[in-house]
Coordinates of C-alpha atoms in Angstrom, one line a residue:
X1 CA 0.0 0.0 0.0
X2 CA 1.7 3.6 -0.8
X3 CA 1.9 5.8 2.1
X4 CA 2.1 9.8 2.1
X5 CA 2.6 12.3 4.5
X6 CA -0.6 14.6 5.0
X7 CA -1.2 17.7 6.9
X8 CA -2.0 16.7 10.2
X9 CA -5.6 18.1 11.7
X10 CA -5.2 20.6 14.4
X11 CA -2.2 22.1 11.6
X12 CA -2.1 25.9 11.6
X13 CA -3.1 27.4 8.0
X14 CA 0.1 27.7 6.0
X15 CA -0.1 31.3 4.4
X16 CA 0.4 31.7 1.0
X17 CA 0.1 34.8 -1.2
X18 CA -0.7 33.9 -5.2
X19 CA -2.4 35.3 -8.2
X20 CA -6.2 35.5 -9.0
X21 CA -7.3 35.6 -12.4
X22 CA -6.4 39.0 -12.7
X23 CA -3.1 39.0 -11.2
X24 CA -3.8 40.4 -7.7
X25 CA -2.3 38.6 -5.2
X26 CA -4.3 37.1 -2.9
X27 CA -3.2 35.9 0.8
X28 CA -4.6 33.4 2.4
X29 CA -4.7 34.9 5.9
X30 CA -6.5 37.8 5.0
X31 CA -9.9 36.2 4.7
X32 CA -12.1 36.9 7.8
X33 CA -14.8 34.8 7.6
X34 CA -15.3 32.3 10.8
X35 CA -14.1 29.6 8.5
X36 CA -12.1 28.9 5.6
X37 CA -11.9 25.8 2.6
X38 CA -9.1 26.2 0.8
X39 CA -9.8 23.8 -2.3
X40 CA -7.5 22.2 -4.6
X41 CA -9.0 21.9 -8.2
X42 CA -8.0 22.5 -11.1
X43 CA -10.2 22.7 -14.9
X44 CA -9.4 19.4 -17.0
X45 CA -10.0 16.8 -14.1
X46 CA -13.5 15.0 -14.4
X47 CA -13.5 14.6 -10.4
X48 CA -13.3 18.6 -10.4
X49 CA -15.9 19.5 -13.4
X50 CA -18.2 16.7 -11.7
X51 CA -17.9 18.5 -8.3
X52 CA -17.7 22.4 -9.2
X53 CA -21.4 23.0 -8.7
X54 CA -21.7 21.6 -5.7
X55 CA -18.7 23.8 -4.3
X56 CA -20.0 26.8 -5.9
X57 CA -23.2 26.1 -4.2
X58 CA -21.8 25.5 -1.0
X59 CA -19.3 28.6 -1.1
X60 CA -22.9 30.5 -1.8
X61 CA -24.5 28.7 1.2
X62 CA -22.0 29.5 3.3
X63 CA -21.2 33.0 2.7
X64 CA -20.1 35.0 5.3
X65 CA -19.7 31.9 7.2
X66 CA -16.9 29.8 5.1
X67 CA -14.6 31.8 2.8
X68 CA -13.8 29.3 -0.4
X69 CA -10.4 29.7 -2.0
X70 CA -9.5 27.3 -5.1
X71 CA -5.6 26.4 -5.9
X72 CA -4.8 24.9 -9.4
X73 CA -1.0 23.8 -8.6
X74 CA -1.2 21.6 -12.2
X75 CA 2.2 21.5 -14.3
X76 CA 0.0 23.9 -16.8
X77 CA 2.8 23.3 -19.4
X78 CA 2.0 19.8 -19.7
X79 CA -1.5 20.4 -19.1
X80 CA -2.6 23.2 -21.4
X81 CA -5.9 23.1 -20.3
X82 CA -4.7 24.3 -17.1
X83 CA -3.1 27.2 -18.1
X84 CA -4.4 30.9 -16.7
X85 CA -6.7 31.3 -20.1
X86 CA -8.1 27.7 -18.7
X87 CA -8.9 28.7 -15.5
X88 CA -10.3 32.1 -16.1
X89 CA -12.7 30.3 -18.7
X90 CA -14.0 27.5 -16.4
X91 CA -13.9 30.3 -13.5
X92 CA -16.5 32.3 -16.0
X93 CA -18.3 29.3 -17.3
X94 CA -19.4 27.5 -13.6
X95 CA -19.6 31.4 -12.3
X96 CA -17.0 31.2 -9.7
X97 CA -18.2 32.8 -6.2
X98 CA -14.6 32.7 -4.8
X99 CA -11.0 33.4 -5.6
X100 CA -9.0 31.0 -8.0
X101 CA -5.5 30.7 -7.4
X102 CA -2.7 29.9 -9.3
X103 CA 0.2 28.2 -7.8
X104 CA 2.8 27.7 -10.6
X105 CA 6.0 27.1 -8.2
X106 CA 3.7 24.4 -6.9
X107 CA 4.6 25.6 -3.0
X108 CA 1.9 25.6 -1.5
X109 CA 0.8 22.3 -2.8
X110 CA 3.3 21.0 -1.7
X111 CA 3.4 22.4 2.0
X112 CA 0.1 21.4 2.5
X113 CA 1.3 17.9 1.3
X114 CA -2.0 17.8 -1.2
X115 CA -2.1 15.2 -3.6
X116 CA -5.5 15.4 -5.5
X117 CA -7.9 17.5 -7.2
X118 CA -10.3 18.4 -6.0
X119 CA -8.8 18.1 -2.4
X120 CA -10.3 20.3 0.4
X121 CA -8.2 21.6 3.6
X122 CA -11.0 23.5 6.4
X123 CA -9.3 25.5 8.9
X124 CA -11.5 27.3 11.6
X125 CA -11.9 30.4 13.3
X126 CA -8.5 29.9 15.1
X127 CA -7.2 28.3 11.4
X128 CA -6.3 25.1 12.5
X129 CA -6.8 22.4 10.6
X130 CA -10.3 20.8 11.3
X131 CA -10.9 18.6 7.8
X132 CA -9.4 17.6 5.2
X133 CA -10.7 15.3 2.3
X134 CA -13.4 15.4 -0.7
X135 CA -16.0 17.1 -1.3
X136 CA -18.1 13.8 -1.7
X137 CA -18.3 10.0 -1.9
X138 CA -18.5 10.5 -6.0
X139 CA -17.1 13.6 -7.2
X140 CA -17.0 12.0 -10.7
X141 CA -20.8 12.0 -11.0
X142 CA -23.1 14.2 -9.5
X143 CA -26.0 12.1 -9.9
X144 CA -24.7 9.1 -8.0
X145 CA -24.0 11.2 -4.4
X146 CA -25.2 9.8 -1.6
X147 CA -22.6 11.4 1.2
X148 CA -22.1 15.9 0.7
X149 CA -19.1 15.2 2.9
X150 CA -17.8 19.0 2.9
X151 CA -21.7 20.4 3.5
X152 CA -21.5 18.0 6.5
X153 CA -18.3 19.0 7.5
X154 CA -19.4 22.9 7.2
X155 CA -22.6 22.5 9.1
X156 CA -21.5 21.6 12.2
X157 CA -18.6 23.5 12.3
X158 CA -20.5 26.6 11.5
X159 CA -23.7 25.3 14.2
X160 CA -20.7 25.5 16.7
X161 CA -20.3 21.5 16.3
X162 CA -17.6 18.6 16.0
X163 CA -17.3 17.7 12.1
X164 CA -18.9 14.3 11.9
X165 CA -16.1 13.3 9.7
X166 CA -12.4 14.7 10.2
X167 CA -10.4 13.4 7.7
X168 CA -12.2 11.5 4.2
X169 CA -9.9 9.9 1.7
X170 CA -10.3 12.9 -1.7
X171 CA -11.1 11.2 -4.5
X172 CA -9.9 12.6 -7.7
X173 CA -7.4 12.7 -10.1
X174 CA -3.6 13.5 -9.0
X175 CA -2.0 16.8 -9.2
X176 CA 0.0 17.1 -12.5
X177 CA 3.6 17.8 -10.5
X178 CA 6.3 19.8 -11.8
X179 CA 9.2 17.4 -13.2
X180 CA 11.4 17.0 -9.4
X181 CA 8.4 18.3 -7.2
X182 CA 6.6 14.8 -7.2
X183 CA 5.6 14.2 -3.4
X184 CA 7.5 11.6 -1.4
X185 CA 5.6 8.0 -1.7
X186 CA 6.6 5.3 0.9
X187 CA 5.2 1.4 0.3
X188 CA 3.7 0.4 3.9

């Protein structure tokens, strides 16, 4: 079985400042809302393009509440469809409701250790780590959910509550890594 090393829960956010789509930079510590979902995605994965409504619907939901942030860390060089035209267009076309990030160095996906897209880190009001996992038990297709495991997640935490689920295993596709930046795999 392969092994990684993950951001352990109770972590304190790791700060970044990237691009948006316009080429402000955004920093991750300067959202105020009570919570905050920082999102790994990125526009040519079918796990992302089957999950992107519900995480636009949740980010309206829970406005004010939860501040969404998405991260596209893909190699956009071997991934055209990745590159900043990509993102602006899917970021247009699904009518984004939060920030979307580029990381090109690929540092912040790699400090928090993600692996997948779409992958979801919570932190709350404090910014420690609280969840980290999917968004739900079929990102691939909409139509076969039967667990919103990040609208569970959010509910309790912003009802004052303990997540019922702290850590869920994201499904997706893998994050297209920088020749030299691949993440440290172990066999265990």
């Amino acid at each position: 079985m392969l092994q990684y090393d993950q951001l352990p829960l109770g972590s304190p956010l790791i700060d970044a400042s990237l691009p948006d789509l316009s080429g402000q930079v955004v920093r991750l510590s300067a959202f105020t809302e009570p919570f905050l979902a920082v999102m790994f995605i990125c526009n040519h994965c079918p796990y992302v393009k089957g999950s992107i409504e519900e995480l636009v619907a949740l980010a309206q939901k829970y406005q004010g509440k939860v501040a969404f942030v998405g991260i596209n860390s893909n190699d956009y060089e071997r991934y055209p469809e990745d590159a900043p035209e990509g993102m602006r267009l899917f970021a247009q076309a699904h009518r984004f409701n939060f920030p979307y990030l580029l990381d090109e160095t690929q540092a912040t996906a790699k400090a928090y250790k993600a692996l997948r897209t779409p992958e979801i880190f919570v932190f709350d009001q404090n910014r420690k780590l609280r969840y980290h996992g999917r968004v739900n038990d079929t990102p691939k297709d909409p139509t076969t959910v039967t667990e919103h495991t990040l609208d569970l997640v959010l509910a309790a935490l912003v009802q004052g509550q303990e997540p019922p689920v702290t850590e869920a295993n994201a499904i997706g596709c893998t994050i297209k890594w920088k020749p030299g930046n691949e993440p440290t795999v172990r066999i265990g």
